[in-house]
Amino acid sequence: MPLPLPVLPEGVDPAWLPPAAFRAVGSRRTLIRGSAPLVETVHGEVAQACRRFGGRVVRGVVPDDAYDLVLDLGTEGQESLADEGFTCARERGTTTVTASGGRGLLYGLFHVVRLGDAAFTGERARETHRPALALRMLDHWDNVAVHPVMGQVERGYAGGSLFWRDGRARGELDRVRAYGRLLAACGINAVSVNNVNVHAAEARLLTDRIGEVADIAGALRPYGIRTHLSVSFAAPITLGGLSTADPLDEAVRGWWAEATRRVYEAIPDFGGYVVKADSEGQPGPFAYGRSHAEGANLLAAALEPFGGTVHWRAFVYDHRQDWRDRTTDRARAAYDHFVPLDGEFAKSAVLQVKHGPMDFQVREPVSPLIGAMPRTRLAVELQATQEYTGQQRHVCWLGPMWSEVLRFRHEHDQSVGELARGGLVAVSNAGDDPFWTGHPLAQANLYSFGRLAWRPDAEPRAVLDEWIGLSFPDAPPQVADGLHAVLDGSWRTYEKYTAPLGVGFMVQPGHHYGPSVDGYEYSPWGTYHFADRDGIGVDRGVKSGTGFAGQYGEPWAGLYASPDTCPDELLLFFHHVPYGHVLKSGKTVIQHIYDTHFEGVEEVEEARSVWASLAGQVDPARHARVAERYEEQLRGAREWRDQVNSYFFRKSGVPDGRGRRIY
Amino acid sequence: MPLPLPVLPEGVDPAWLPPAAFRAVGSRRTLIRGSAPLVETVHGEVAQACRRFGGRVVRGVVPDDAYDLVLDLGTEGQESLADEGFTCARERGTTTVTASGGRGLLYGLFHVVRLGDAAFTGERARETHRPALALRMLDHWDNVAVHPVMGQVERGYAGGSLFWRDGRARGELDRVRAYGRLLAACGINAVSVNNVNVHAAEARLLTDRIGEVADIAGALRPYGIRTHLSVSFAAPITLGGLSTADPLDEAVRGWWAEATRRVYEAIPDFGGYVVKADSEGQPGPFAYGRSHAEGANLLAAALEPFGGTVHWRAFVYDHRQDWRDRTTDRARAAYDHFVPLDGEFAKSAVLQVKHGPMDFQVREPVSPLIGAMPRTRLAVELQATQEYTGQQRHVCWLGPMWSEVLRFRHEHDQSVGELARGGLVAVSNAGDDPFWTGHPLAQANLYSFGRLAWRPDAEPRAVLDEWIGLSFPDAPPQVADGLHAVLDGSWRTYEKYTAPLGVGFMVQPGHHYGPSVDGYEYSPWGTYHFADRDGIGVDRGVKSGTGFAGQYGEPWAGLYASPDTCPDELLLFFHHVPYGHVLKSGKTVIQHIYDTHFEGVEEVEEARSVWASLAGQVDPARHARVAERYEEQLRGAREWRDQVNSYFFRKSGVPDGRGRRIY
């Protein structure tokens, strides 16, 4: 039975799967071979497209030559494709996709959809497609109950949760299924359905409320997506009534084994646990004098018999730091905590590391931890939700930033994309907003994440082309040009009007939206710029500073060690320099601050007018929402510019070289 | 029937009415004459004291000479005492209190209680006591429903509301009655029971929920306290279904008249309305092109037939100011808005003016508006709840500050205490905390407010002596010394470690607890210090500044005009000066900042150790609570010191003259 497509509620944006994206497939004759649950998903997709565009689809073992497209779930000679790979070729008027697993066939279909008419013209040599990373995951920071501070979705800027509302599962499984379909179309294959900060209501998803998780898993399964769950390390106490959560305690191990067995009874293909332990107030193994490897291995042991994995987050640092103490450096913390444990993590444990050493700033160096744990499965965590990058009110396409991170080569010439053997994870930016991501253009971040997780060395502009082609299938060419114009440079634009030269954290405390240069300067969060009347930046060098630069291998340790060799964009992350320090660009630090802040605003003004020129050429609802957000972005960018420039002018006393207005 | 005393729940502190405070009265023979509801209150008080301490009390018209105390509600020859005055005299072994109103008799009884044994020794010439101000009021900023940002009590630091919980009246009327008893004992005679920011649930107290207010009024009435209500100017629309709230609209006037008539049906001695209009988002007459006098007179007209009063707050300013705009000055706003309306307010309207031109900072000049509206009944508003003065975690006895305000003499030699013909009002600092005010020593603020409202020229240290005598009746003399040591200078101590030289608003945005020097610097709230690397302060002079100093009469306008004559403690409020500016104290501004911040912390350390030395000599629960709060105060004071000193050192580059540690 072909699986019917989920029906979207009235007014919900189709994102990158509008009906018109299926015109090429839907107007042709398709043969589907093979049998597996996901083949029904594939059949449903093609059948729906054919209904709309007049094509035909049949199943069975019949000759290929009467068909434009053959989708073939074979079983022989395709071991190398595993579950997710596929091949695509075209000869003698027939395009053939082969796969050995249901996911592969689904991904192959979406590949053909992306190609559009090009999939059905000329000849195509056989290409084999396999994901570079086996796990391509979204972590939803969704709360079941509305948290008094964090709301329904922690750091959520796209409405409510797709899964939960006011303490309950929403049960709107068609919307969940539609979400899974979008994720499958960009290659995502795993979703964690609740916040890593596991509050009381959320903790119970593991036990008596597992049925609610099973319903979500059932809606995502037809799109090849496994469901994961964030759990509390203290669950044996809070849920099990034990007196300890010590990972070496036999009763604790037994409790987790039994709890996990029941989870798999409810969800046979359950993906595993996500754990934030000993971090920002969450419980963890430190309370029992145990290491994080011992903590992670406890859960790995419970999951291993069922093929599940524990994702253990490396985001562990002192969030009660004294700002007076310049010897402690939060940037060092993950490395200091975890490198000594390399080799001690079990096979079913994945250490999940944020891409930078701090916390998803618009500019950070790549975490040195990623290059320093060869005997540990690492997953790299990105942030699709724009906590520090404009909160989906500002356009900030993160594809180029993520690509830089993934292509960054640690010592022994291994890129982050290669080192992330445990997968690539993003904190989700999706919610029940009609546009899924609040800002319609933020859909590009979600799409780009999936595609970069599939192929970390992909060219981000090419990924953006895919997204544009799918999302705006009938638009004239100037729409694609316009979208590139407003998206390509948007990350650097955002960087320009917010945080100069890698300094970070000049944001409003708590909610992190809008400028506050000293907002985190005297805080316990380990986030400082040390600006005084003479200069700014954090000395993280080995000789005179915190030593963080020494956590890198070469060539980075050497490059970061000196302000003369440190890349400009990270200068203030690694060094405290006078305002008059001359950058490689030839400008002084202070003039760079002024210039980039003026430029950033000008670039937003320009992007806004490019967007305005697209009126009438894109869907009116999308156009209106983006136009409205540009007003807020421009207001925000001006506020950033004026506050940051005024702050540094008042502190440095150095006038702008071009005499522009600073308050 | 003597009114039984309210029974306090287990563990609730008796504040300044512990049983032992009644020993002198309770161990003697008392005769009570007269008939009125409040005479039953007086009888109940004396009867309870006699039960405890072995005295006797009788009622009736019998000869005085067998009695130690005669409480005489007479009707002849005492017109001048009005409802609240009383006389007290002692001759031939009998102490006699006379009054012509029930409140007067009650206040007279509490006067005798305060005197203790001294009331019953020797002779006492007849003294007449009358309140200088007819209205002595507390404004509770209590929300009926828990507000998502402001909670149950806006700016409340003493637990929940005494009146409301989770959207309903608590109905714990014995606790309300006990509260009224405490207030009567310090002379307070009016309470407004809900927040001036009137949210949806609270608005309905005026109409269908008036019964809940009537219950509270019933509990407060036996202590001579009239109940007032904060109302929304938009009520005719939101509650009445009208299309306008225009104060000149006949239907609107009719709606208020009818609504008010119903209020008086439920509460015959209802005090009146409190209104915050056109301020911080509250609705008001500006929406209809009407003046604030027209707005206030609308409500005055509705209240006037019943003897009620509208308290119309003068706290009107632009809270969406652009920090870049140095010409707009929030300090000017109340004067600019209201002085042109002098003489236009109806008889039943009182204009309620905050004591300073900004917002309850630890140091502000006295509001020039208070001296500039001779033809308007003004009430002066103080803040007992310590929003900006340590939030009842820090000891900050405000008696001296309030006394300075009340004795401040505007032009024509009229003191604020004399100009406040409409009464003295304080935002309440009480809640359902076992100690009523969170910090047990903050009870002294509530008590001092009542007594200063009774007699604005009272010596605050004498008021504190009263409070100590009542609250710690059996304590050895070193307790009184210790309490003076920790309280007398506590306001100036708090000023020292927080905001130097009148600068204000260097606090964490939103909650206002803890330091953030730039917290309000780039905000829309009109609260700036303009510190740069060279100097600090706001030029509010007439020639080069905002002109605010010109709103004063002489001598103040002249004194404030120049940094040479401006009092040191207000220098940065009125002038922008270089860090090297030499104060009248002989110190530079920057050295003053450093010195006061170090001194402030030292004074907290000293106070904490004085308090520690009183262990065993005061009630253990009180001692423990205060001791615990001193730990937080000391932590907070050190944080203030280090952040403020570091901020100004980093900005000015001037080292501390005494070489102390600055970060």
Coordinates of N, CA, C and O in Angstrom, one line a residue, chain B residues 68-138:
Chain B
D68 N -5.6 53.1 86.4 CA -4.2 53.6 86.0 C -4.4 54.3 84.7 O -3.6 55.2 84.4
L69 N -5.3 53.8 83.9 CA -5.4 54.3 82.5 C -6.8 54.5 82.1 O -7.7 53.6 82.3
V70 N -7.2 55.7 81.6 CA -8.5 55.9 81.1 C -8.4 56.3 79.6 O -7.6 57.1 79.2
L71 N -9.1 55.5 78.9 CA -9.2 55.7 77.4 C -10.6 56.3 77.1 O -11.6 55.5 77.2
D72 N -10.7 57.5 76.8 CA -11.9 58.2 76.8 C -12.3 58.8 75.5 O -11.7 59.7 75.0
L73 N -13.3 58.1 74.9 CA -13.8 58.7 73.6 C -14.9 59.7 73.9 O -16.1 59.3 74.1
G74 N -14.5 60.9 74.1 CA -15.4 61.9 74.5 C -16.1 62.6 73.2 O -15.7 62.3 72.1
T75 N -17.1 63.4 73.5 CA -17.7 64.0 72.4 C -17.7 65.5 72.5 O -18.0 66.2 71.6
E76 N -17.4 66.0 73.7 CA -17.4 67.5 73.9 C -16.1 68.1 73.9 O -15.1 67.6 74.5
G77 N -16.0 69.3 73.3 CA -14.8 70.2 73.5 C -13.6 69.6 72.8 O -12.5 70.0 73.1
Q78 N -13.8 68.6 72.0 CA -12.6 68.0 71.4 C -12.6 68.0 69.9 O -12.0 67.2 69.2
E79 N -13.4 69.0 69.4 CA -13.6 69.1 67.9 C -12.2 69.1 67.2 O -12.0 68.6 66.1
S80 N -11.3 69.8 67.8 CA -10.0 70.1 67.2 C -9.2 68.8 67.0 O -8.3 68.7 66.2
L81 N -9.6 67.7 67.7 CA -8.9 66.5 67.6 C -9.3 65.7 66.3 O -8.7 64.8 65.9
A82 N -10.5 66.1 65.8 CA -11.1 65.4 64.6 C -11.1 63.9 64.9 O -11.2 63.5 66.0
D83 N -11.0 63.2 63.8 CA -11.2 61.7 64.0 C -9.9 61.1 64.5 O -10.0 60.0 65.0
E84 N -8.8 61.7 64.2 CA -7.5 60.9 64.4 C -6.7 61.5 65.5 O -5.7 60.8 65.9
G85 N -7.0 62.6 66.0 CA -6.1 63.2 67.1 C -6.5 62.6 68.5 O -7.5 62.0 68.6
F86 N -5.5 62.8 69.4 CA -5.8 62.4 70.8 C -5.0 63.3 71.7 O -4.0 63.9 71.3
T87 N -5.4 63.3 73.0 CA -4.5 63.9 74.0 C -4.1 62.8 74.9 O -4.7 61.8 75.1
C88 N -3.0 63.1 75.6 CA -2.5 62.2 76.6 C -1.9 63.1 77.8 O -1.2 64.0 77.6
A89 N -2.4 62.7 79.0 CA -1.9 63.4 80.2 C -1.8 62.4 81.3 O -2.5 61.3 81.3
R90 N -1.1 62.8 82.4 CA -1.1 61.9 83.6 C -1.1 62.8 84.8 O -0.3 63.7 85.0
E91 N -2.1 62.6 85.6 CA -2.1 63.3 86.9 C -2.8 62.4 88.0 O -3.7 61.6 87.7
R92 N -2.3 62.6 89.2 CA -2.9 61.9 90.3 C -2.9 60.4 90.1 O -3.9 59.7 90.3
G93 N -1.9 59.9 89.5 CA -1.8 58.4 89.3 C -2.7 57.8 88.2 O -2.8 56.6 88.0
T94 N -3.3 58.7 87.4 CA -4.1 58.2 86.3 C -3.6 58.8 85.0 O -3.5 60.0 84.9
T95 N -3.4 58.0 84.0 CA -3.0 58.4 82.7 C -4.3 58.4 81.8 O -5.1 57.5 81.8
T96 N -4.6 59.6 81.2 CA -5.8 59.7 80.5 C -5.5 60.0 79.0 O -4.7 60.9 78.7
V97 N -6.2 59.2 78.2 CA -6.1 59.5 76.7 C -7.5 59.9 76.3 O -8.5 59.2 76.7
T98 N -7.6 61.0 75.7 CA -8.9 61.4 75.2 C -8.9 61.5 73.6 O -7.8 61.9 73.1
A99 N -10.0 61.2 73.0 CA -10.1 61.4 71.6 C -11.6 61.6 71.2 O -12.5 61.4 72.0
S100 N -11.8 62.2 70.0 CA -13.2 62.4 69.6 C -13.6 61.4 68.5 O -14.7 61.4 68.1
G101 N -12.6 60.6 68.1 CA -13.0 59.6 67.0 C -12.3 58.3 67.4 O -11.3 58.3 68.1
G102 N -12.9 57.3 66.9 CA -12.4 55.9 67.2 C -10.9 55.8 66.8 O -10.1 55.2 67.6
R103 N -10.5 56.3 65.6 CA -9.1 56.2 65.2 C -8.2 56.8 66.3 O -7.1 56.3 66.6
G104 N -8.6 58.0 66.7 CA -7.8 58.8 67.6 C -7.6 58.0 68.9 O -6.5 57.9 69.5
L105 N -8.7 57.3 69.4 CA -8.5 56.5 70.6 C -7.5 55.3 70.4 O -6.7 55.0 71.3
L106 N -7.6 54.7 69.2 CA -6.7 53.6 68.9 C -5.3 54.1 68.9 O -4.4 53.5 69.4
Y107 N -5.1 55.2 68.2 CA -3.7 55.7 68.1 C -3.2 56.1 69.5 O -2.0 56.0 69.8
G108 N -4.2 56.6 70.3 CA -3.8 57.0 71.7 C -3.3 55.8 72.5 O -2.4 55.8 73.2
L109 N -4.1 54.7 72.3 CA -3.7 53.4 73.0 C -2.3 53.0 72.5 O -1.4 52.7 73.4
F110 N -2.0 53.0 71.2 CA -0.7 52.6 70.8 C 0.4 53.6 71.3 O 1.5 53.2 71.5
H111 N 0.0 54.8 71.4 CA 1.0 55.8 72.0 C 1.4 55.4 73.4 O 2.6 55.3 73.8
V112 N 0.4 54.9 74.2 CA 0.6 54.5 75.6 C 1.5 53.2 75.5 O 2.4 53.0 76.3
V113 N 1.2 52.3 74.6 CA 2.0 51.1 74.5 C 3.4 51.5 74.2 O 4.3 50.9 74.8
R114 N 3.6 52.4 73.3 CA 5.0 52.8 73.0 C 5.7 53.4 74.2 O 6.9 53.1 74.4
L115 N 5.0 54.2 75.0 CA 5.6 54.7 76.2 C 6.0 53.7 77.2 O 6.9 53.8 78.0
G116 N 5.1 52.6 77.3 CA 5.4 51.5 78.2 C 5.3 52.0 79.7 O 4.4 52.8 80.0
D117 N 6.2 51.5 80.5 CA 6.1 51.9 81.9 C 6.1 53.4 82.1 O 5.6 54.0 83.1
A118 N 6.8 54.1 81.3 CA 6.9 55.6 81.4 C 5.6 56.3 81.3 O 5.4 57.4 81.9
A119 N 4.6 55.6 80.7 CA 3.3 56.2 80.7 C 2.6 56.2 82.1 O 1.6 56.9 82.3
F120 N 3.2 55.4 83.0 CA 2.5 55.3 84.3 C 3.4 55.7 85.4 O 3.2 55.3 86.5
T121 N 4.3 56.6 85.1 CA 5.1 57.1 86.2 C 5.1 58.6 86.2 O 5.0 59.2 85.1
G122 N 5.1 59.2 87.4 CA 5.1 60.6 87.5 C 3.9 61.3 86.9 O 2.8 60.7 86.8
E123 N 4.1 62.6 86.6 CA 3.0 63.3 86.0 C 3.4 63.6 84.6 O 4.6 63.6 84.2
R124 N 2.4 63.8 83.7 CA 2.6 64.2 82.3 C 1.7 65.3 82.0 O 0.5 65.1 82.1
A125 N 2.3 66.4 81.5 CA 1.4 67.5 81.0 C 0.7 67.0 79.8 O 1.1 66.1 79.1
R126 N -0.5 67.6 79.6 CA -1.3 67.2 78.5 C -0.6 67.5 77.2 O -0.2 68.7 76.9
E127 N -0.6 66.5 76.4 CA 0.0 66.7 75.0 C -1.1 66.3 74.0 O -1.8 65.4 74.2
T128 N -1.1 67.2 73.0 CA -2.1 66.9 71.9 C -1.3 66.3 70.7 O -0.3 66.9 70.3
H129 N -1.8 65.2 70.2 CA -1.2 64.6 69.0 C -2.2 64.5 67.9 O -3.3 64.1 68.0
R130 N -1.7 65.1 66.8 CA -2.5 65.0 65.6 C -1.6 64.7 64.4 O -0.5 65.1 64.3
P131 N -2.1 63.9 63.5 CA -1.3 63.6 62.3 C -1.1 64.9 61.4 O -2.1 65.6 61.2
A132 N 0.1 65.1 61.0 CA 0.3 66.2 60.1 C -0.3 66.0 58.7 O -0.8 67.0 58.1
L133 N -0.4 64.8 58.3 CA -1.0 64.5 57.0 C -2.2 63.6 57.2 O -2.2 62.6 57.9
A134 N -3.3 63.9 56.6 CA -4.6 63.2 56.8 C -4.5 61.8 56.1 O -5.2 60.9 56.6
L135 N -3.7 61.7 55.1 CA -3.7 60.4 54.4 C -2.3 59.8 54.5 O -1.3 60.4 54.1
R136 N -2.2 58.6 55.1 CA -1.0 57.9 55.3 C -1.2 56.5 54.7 O -1.7 55.6 55.3
M137 N -0.7 56.3 53.5 CA -1.2 55.2 52.7 C -0.1 54.3 52.2 O 1.1 54.7 51.9
L138 N -0.4 53.0 52.1 CA 0.5 52.1 51.4 C -0.2 51.7 50.1 O -1.3 51.3 50.1

